[in-house]
Short mmCIF file of C-alpha atoms in Angstrom, two decimals:
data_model
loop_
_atom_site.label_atom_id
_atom_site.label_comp_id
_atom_site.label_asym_id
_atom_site.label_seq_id
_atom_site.Cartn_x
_atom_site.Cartn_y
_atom_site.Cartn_z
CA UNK O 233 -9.79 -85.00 -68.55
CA UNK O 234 -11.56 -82.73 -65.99
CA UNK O 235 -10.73 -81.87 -62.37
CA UNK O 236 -13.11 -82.39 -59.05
CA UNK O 237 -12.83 -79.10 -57.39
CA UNK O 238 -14.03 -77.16 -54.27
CA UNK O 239 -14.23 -72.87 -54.21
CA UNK O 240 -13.60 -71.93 -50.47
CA UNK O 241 -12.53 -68.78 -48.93
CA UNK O 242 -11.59 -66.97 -45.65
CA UNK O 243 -12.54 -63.86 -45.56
CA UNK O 244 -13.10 -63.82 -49.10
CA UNK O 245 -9.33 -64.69 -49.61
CA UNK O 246 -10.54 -67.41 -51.85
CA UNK O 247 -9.06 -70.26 -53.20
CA UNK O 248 -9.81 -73.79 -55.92
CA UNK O 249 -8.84 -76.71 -53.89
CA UNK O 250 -8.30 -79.92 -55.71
CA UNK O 251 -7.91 -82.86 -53.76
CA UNK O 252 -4.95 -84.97 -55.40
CA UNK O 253 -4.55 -87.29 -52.99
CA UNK O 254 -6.19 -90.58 -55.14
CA UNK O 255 -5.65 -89.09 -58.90
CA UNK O 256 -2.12 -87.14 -58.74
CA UNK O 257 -2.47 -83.45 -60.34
CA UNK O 258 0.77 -81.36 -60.52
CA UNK O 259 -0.43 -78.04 -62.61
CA UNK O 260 3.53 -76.93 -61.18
CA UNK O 261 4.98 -79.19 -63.99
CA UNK O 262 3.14 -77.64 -66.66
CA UNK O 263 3.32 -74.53 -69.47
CA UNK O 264 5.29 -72.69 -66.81
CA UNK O 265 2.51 -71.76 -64.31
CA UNK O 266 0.40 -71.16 -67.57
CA UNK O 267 -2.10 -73.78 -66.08
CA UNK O 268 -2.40 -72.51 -62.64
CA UNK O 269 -3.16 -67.88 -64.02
CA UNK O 270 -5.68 -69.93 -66.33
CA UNK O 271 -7.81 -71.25 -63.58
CA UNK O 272 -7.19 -68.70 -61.23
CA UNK O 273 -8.40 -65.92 -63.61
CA UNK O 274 -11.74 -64.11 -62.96
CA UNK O 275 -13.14 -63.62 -66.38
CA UNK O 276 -11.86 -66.98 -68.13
CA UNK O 277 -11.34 -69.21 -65.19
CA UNK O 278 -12.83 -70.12 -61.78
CA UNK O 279 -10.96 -67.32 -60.21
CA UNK O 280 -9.24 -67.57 -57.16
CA UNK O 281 -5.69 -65.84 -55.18
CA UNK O 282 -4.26 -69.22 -54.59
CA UNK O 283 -4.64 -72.53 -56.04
CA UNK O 284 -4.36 -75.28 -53.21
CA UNK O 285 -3.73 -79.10 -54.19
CA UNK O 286 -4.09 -81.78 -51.55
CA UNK O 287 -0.96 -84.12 -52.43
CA UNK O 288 -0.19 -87.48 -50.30
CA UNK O 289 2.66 -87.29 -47.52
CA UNK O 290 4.88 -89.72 -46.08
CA UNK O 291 5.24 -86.95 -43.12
CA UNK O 292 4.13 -88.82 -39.69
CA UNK O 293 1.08 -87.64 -38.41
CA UNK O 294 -0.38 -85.54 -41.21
CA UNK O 295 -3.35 -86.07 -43.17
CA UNK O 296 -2.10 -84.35 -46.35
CA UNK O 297 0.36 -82.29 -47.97
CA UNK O 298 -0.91 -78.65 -48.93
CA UNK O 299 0.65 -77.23 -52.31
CA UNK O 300 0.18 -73.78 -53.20
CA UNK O 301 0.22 -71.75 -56.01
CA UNK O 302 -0.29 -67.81 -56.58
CA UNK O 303 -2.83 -66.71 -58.98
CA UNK O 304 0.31 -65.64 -60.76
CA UNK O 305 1.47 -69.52 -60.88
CA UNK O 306 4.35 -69.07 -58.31
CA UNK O 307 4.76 -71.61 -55.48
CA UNK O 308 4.14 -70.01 -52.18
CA UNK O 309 4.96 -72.27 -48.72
CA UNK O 310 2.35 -70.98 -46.49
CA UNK O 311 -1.36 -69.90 -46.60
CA UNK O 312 -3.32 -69.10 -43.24
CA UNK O 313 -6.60 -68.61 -44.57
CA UNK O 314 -6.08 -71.26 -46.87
CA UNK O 315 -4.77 -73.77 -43.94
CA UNK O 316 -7.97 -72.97 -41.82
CA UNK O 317 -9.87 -73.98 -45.23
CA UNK O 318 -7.83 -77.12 -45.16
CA UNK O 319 -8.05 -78.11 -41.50
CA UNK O 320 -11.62 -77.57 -42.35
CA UNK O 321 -12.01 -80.17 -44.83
CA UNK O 322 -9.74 -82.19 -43.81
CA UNK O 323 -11.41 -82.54 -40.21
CA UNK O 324 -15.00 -82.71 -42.59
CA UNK O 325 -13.74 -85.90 -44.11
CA UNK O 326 -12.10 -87.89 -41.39
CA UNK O 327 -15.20 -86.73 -38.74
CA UNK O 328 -12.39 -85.62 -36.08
CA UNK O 329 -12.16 -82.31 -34.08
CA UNK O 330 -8.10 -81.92 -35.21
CA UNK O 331 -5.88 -82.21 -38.18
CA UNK O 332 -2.81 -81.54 -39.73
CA UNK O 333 -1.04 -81.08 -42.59
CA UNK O 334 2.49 -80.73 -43.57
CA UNK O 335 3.29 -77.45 -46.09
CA UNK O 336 6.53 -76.43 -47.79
CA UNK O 337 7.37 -74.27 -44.54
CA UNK O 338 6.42 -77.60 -42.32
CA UNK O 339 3.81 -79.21 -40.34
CA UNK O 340 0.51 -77.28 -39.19
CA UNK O 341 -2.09 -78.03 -36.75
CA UNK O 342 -5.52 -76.69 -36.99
CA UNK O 343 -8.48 -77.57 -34.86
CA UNK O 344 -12.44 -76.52 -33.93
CA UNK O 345 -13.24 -73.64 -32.52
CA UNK O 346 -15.95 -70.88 -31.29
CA UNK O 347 -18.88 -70.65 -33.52
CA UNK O 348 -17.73 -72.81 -36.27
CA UNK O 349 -14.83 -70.95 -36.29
CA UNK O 350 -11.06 -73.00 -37.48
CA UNK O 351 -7.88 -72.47 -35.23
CA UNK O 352 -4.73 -73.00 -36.90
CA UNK O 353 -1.14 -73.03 -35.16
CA UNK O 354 0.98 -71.50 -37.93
CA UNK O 355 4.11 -72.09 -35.32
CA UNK O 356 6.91 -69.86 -34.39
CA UNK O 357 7.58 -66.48 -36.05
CA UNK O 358 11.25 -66.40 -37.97
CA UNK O 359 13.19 -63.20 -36.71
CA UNK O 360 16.41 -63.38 -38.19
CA UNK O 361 17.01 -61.22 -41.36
CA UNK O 362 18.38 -64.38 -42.99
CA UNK O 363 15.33 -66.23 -42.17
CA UNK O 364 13.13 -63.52 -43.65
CA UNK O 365 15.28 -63.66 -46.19
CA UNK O 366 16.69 -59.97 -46.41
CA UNK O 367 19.16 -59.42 -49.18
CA UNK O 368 21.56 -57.97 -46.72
CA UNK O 369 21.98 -58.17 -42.52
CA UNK O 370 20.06 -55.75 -40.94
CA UNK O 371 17.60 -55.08 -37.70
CA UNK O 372 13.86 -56.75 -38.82
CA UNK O 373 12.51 -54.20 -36.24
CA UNK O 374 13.05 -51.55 -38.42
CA UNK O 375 14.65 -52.05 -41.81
CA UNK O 376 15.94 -49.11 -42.73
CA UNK O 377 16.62 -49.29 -46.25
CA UNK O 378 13.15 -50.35 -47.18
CA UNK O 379 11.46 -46.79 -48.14
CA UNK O 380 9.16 -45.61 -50.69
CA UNK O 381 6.31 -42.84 -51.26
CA UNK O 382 7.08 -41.82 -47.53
CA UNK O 383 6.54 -45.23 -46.40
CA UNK O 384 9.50 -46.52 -44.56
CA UNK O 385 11.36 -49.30 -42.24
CA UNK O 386 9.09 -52.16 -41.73
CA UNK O 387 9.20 -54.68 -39.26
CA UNK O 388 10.08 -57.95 -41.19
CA UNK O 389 8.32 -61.32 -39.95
CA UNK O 390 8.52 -64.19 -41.77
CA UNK O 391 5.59 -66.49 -41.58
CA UNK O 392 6.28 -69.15 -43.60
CA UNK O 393 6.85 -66.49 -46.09
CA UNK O 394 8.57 -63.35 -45.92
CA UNK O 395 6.75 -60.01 -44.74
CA UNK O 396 7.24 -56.66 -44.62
CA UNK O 397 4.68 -54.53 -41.96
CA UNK O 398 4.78 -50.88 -42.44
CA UNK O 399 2.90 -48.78 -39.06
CA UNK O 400 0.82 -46.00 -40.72
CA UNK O 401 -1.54 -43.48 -38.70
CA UNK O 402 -4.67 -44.43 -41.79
CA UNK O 403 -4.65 -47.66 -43.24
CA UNK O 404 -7.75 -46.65 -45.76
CA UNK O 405 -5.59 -43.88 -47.44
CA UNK O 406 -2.52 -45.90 -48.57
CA UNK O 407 -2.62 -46.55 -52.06
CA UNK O 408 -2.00 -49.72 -52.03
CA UNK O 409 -2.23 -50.53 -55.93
CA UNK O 410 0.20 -48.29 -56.25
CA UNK O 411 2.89 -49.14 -53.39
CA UNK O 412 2.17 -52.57 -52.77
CA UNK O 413 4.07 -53.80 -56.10
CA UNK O 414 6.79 -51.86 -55.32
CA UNK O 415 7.62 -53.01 -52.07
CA UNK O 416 7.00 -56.69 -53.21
CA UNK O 417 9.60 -56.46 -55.01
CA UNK O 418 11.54 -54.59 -53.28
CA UNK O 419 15.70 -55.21 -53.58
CA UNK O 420 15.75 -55.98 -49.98
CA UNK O 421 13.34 -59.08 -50.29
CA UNK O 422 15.67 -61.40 -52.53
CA UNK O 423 12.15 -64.11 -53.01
CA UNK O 424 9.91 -61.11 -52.81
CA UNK O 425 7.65 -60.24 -49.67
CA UNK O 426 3.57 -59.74 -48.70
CA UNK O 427 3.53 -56.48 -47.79
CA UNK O 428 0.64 -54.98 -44.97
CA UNK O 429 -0.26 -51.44 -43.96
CA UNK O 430 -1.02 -51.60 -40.31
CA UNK O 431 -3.20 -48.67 -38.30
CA UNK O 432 -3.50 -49.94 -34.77
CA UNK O 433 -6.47 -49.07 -32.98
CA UNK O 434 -6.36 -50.46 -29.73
CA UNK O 435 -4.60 -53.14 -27.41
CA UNK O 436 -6.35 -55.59 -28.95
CA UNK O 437 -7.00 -53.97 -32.42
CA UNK O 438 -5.71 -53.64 -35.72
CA UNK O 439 -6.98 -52.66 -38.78
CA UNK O 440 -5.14 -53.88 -41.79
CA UNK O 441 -4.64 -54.09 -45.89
CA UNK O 442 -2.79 -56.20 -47.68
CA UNK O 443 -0.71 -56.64 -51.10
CA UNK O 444 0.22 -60.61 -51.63
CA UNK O 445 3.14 -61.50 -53.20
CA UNK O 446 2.30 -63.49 -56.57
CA UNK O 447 -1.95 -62.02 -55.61
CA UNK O 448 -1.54 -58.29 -55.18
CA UNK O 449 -4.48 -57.12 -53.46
CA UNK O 450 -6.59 -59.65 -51.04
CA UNK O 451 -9.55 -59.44 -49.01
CA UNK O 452 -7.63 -60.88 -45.92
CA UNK O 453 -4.43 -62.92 -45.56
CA UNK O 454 -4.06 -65.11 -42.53
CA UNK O 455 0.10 -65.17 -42.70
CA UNK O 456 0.08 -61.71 -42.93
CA UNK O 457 -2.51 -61.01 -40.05
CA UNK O 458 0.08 -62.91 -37.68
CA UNK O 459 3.08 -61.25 -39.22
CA UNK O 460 1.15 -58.26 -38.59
CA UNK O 461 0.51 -59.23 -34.59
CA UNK O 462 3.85 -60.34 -34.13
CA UNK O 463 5.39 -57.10 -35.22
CA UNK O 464 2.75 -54.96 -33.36
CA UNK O 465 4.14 -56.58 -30.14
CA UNK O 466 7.50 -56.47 -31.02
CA UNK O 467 7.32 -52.82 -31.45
CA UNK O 468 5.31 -52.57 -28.19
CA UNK O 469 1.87 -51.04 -30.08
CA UNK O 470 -0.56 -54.14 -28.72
CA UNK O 471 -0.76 -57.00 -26.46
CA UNK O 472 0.22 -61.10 -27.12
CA UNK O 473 -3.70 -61.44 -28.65
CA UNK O 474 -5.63 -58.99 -31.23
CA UNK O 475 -8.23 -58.80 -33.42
CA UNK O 476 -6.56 -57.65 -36.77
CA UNK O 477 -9.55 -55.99 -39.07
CA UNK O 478 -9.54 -56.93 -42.58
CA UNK O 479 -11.07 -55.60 -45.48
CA UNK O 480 -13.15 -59.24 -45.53
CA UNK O 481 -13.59 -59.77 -42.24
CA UNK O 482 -11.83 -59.79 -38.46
CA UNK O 483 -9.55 -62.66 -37.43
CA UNK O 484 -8.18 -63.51 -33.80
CA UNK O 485 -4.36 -63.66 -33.53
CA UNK O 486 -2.72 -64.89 -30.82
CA UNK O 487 1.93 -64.42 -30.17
CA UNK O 488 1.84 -67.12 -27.12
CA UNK O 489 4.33 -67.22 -24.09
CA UNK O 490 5.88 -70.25 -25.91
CA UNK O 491 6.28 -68.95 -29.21
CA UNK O 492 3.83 -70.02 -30.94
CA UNK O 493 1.20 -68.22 -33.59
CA UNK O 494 -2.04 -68.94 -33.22
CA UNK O 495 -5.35 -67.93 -36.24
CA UNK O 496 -8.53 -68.46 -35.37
CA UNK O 497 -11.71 -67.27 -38.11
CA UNK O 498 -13.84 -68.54 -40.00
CA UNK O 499 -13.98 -70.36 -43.53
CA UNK O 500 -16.55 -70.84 -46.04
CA UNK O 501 -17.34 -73.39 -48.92
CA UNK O 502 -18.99 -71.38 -51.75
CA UNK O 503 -19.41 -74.19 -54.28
CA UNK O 504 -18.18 -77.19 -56.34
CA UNK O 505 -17.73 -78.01 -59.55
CA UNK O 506 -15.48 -79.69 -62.86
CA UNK O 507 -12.39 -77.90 -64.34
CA UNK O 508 -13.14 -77.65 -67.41
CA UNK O 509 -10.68 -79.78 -69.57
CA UNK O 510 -9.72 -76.41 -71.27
CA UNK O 511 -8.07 -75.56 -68.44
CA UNK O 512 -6.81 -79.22 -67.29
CA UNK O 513 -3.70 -80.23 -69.02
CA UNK O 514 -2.69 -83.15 -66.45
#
């Protein structure tokens, strides 16, 4: 048996998207994740950060469910360049201007934009250190027992999944490789966390890097671009609306009055192809 399968990317945070809605495909019940690090790997597979299956929903008023899985093969509830990739499609194939989906961390909207461009309302930001989850209580604005290689108290924000968003003067000279593991998993961050280096350049700029928890290092990650914003204003370094600089690319992020996150950038179908049945199991 062989797969149907799409290679996108957002800002060459790229992903295989299967579309399971007719022909159910759930690598998650297989070898472990085995299935999932043998697609997403670069020399043997198709290569990819995430793995993102389109699964049928009962939820009213979304077009699909979005699963996804880490390169690693763990289960991660939200995606935001991966949801603009969705919204994409998904808007593609039903010839409408909107869509949405539901996720593991609920329902998302995503709609046209600027010059081809994909908005997608990730929702409200979770504040609460439980909500992060944090192993222990303690202030998100600055948790203080989060410190390594003279990197220290991030602002937690979690997006659908947990981040941590260390303020640093150069974002190009943190050795990410090197710390990024680390904090992922980090005591603190009981499911793990993404972790970004922020250098804030302006109002209305940011220049970030990011380590993914499940990924490691990415090309741009939409959740942690609005984690990123949302701690930026909390900590009173930018306005409600930025551009946060990625190492693939710029996206638009916007905290609004009524609590809402909003991602707006582009997405990109590279090509399509068969899995090849050496890598399909189910």
């Amino acid at each position: 048996m062989t797969r149907e399968f799409l290679k996108m990317h957002g800002l060459g945070n790229d992903f295989v998207v299967i579309d399971a809605r007719s022909e159910p495909y759930r690598p998650q019940m297989v070898m472990g994740g085995a299935e999932v690090r043998a697609i997403a790997d670069r020399r043997t597979g198709v290569g990819c950060d995430q793995l993102i299956v389109l699964e049928k929903t009962d939820a009213p008023g979304a077009d699909a469910f979005m699963r996804i899985r880490n390169a690693d093969g763990s289960e991660a509830a939200a995606c935001g360049n991966a949801s603009r990739c969705v919204g994409w499609l998904l808007m593609e194939q039903s010839g409408r201007d909107r869509a949405s989906f539901q996720t593991a961390a609920g329902l998302l909207h995503a709609y046209r934009a600027d010059n081809g461009r994909i908005t997608v309302d990730m929702g409200p930001p979770r504040l609460d250190w439980a909500a992060i989850p944090l192993a222990a209580p303690a202030d998100t604005l600055r948790v203080e027992t989060v410190e390594h290689g003279g990197f220290a108290a991030p602002v937690a924000v979690n997006m659908g999944n947990p981040h941590a968003v260390f303020f640093v003067d150069d974002a190009e000279a943190v050795p990410l490789d090197e710390v990024g593991p680390v904090f992922e998993n980090h005591p603190a961050f009981p499911e793990r966390a993404n972790i970004e280096f922020a250098q804030v350049l302006s109002p209305t700029a940011i220049r970030m890097r990011v380590w993914e928890r499940g990924a490691g290092i990415t090309q741009a990650c939409g959740s942690g671009s609005c984690a990123t914003l949302v701690a930026a204003v909390r900590r009173g370094l930018t306005g409600r609306k930025a551009d946060i600089i990625l190492d693939g690319g710029t996206l638009t992020i916007e905290w609004t009055e009524d609590d809402r996150v909003l991602m707006t950038g582009p997405v990109a179908l590279a090509f399509s192809g068969r899995l090849s049945p050496d890598l399909v199991s189910v």
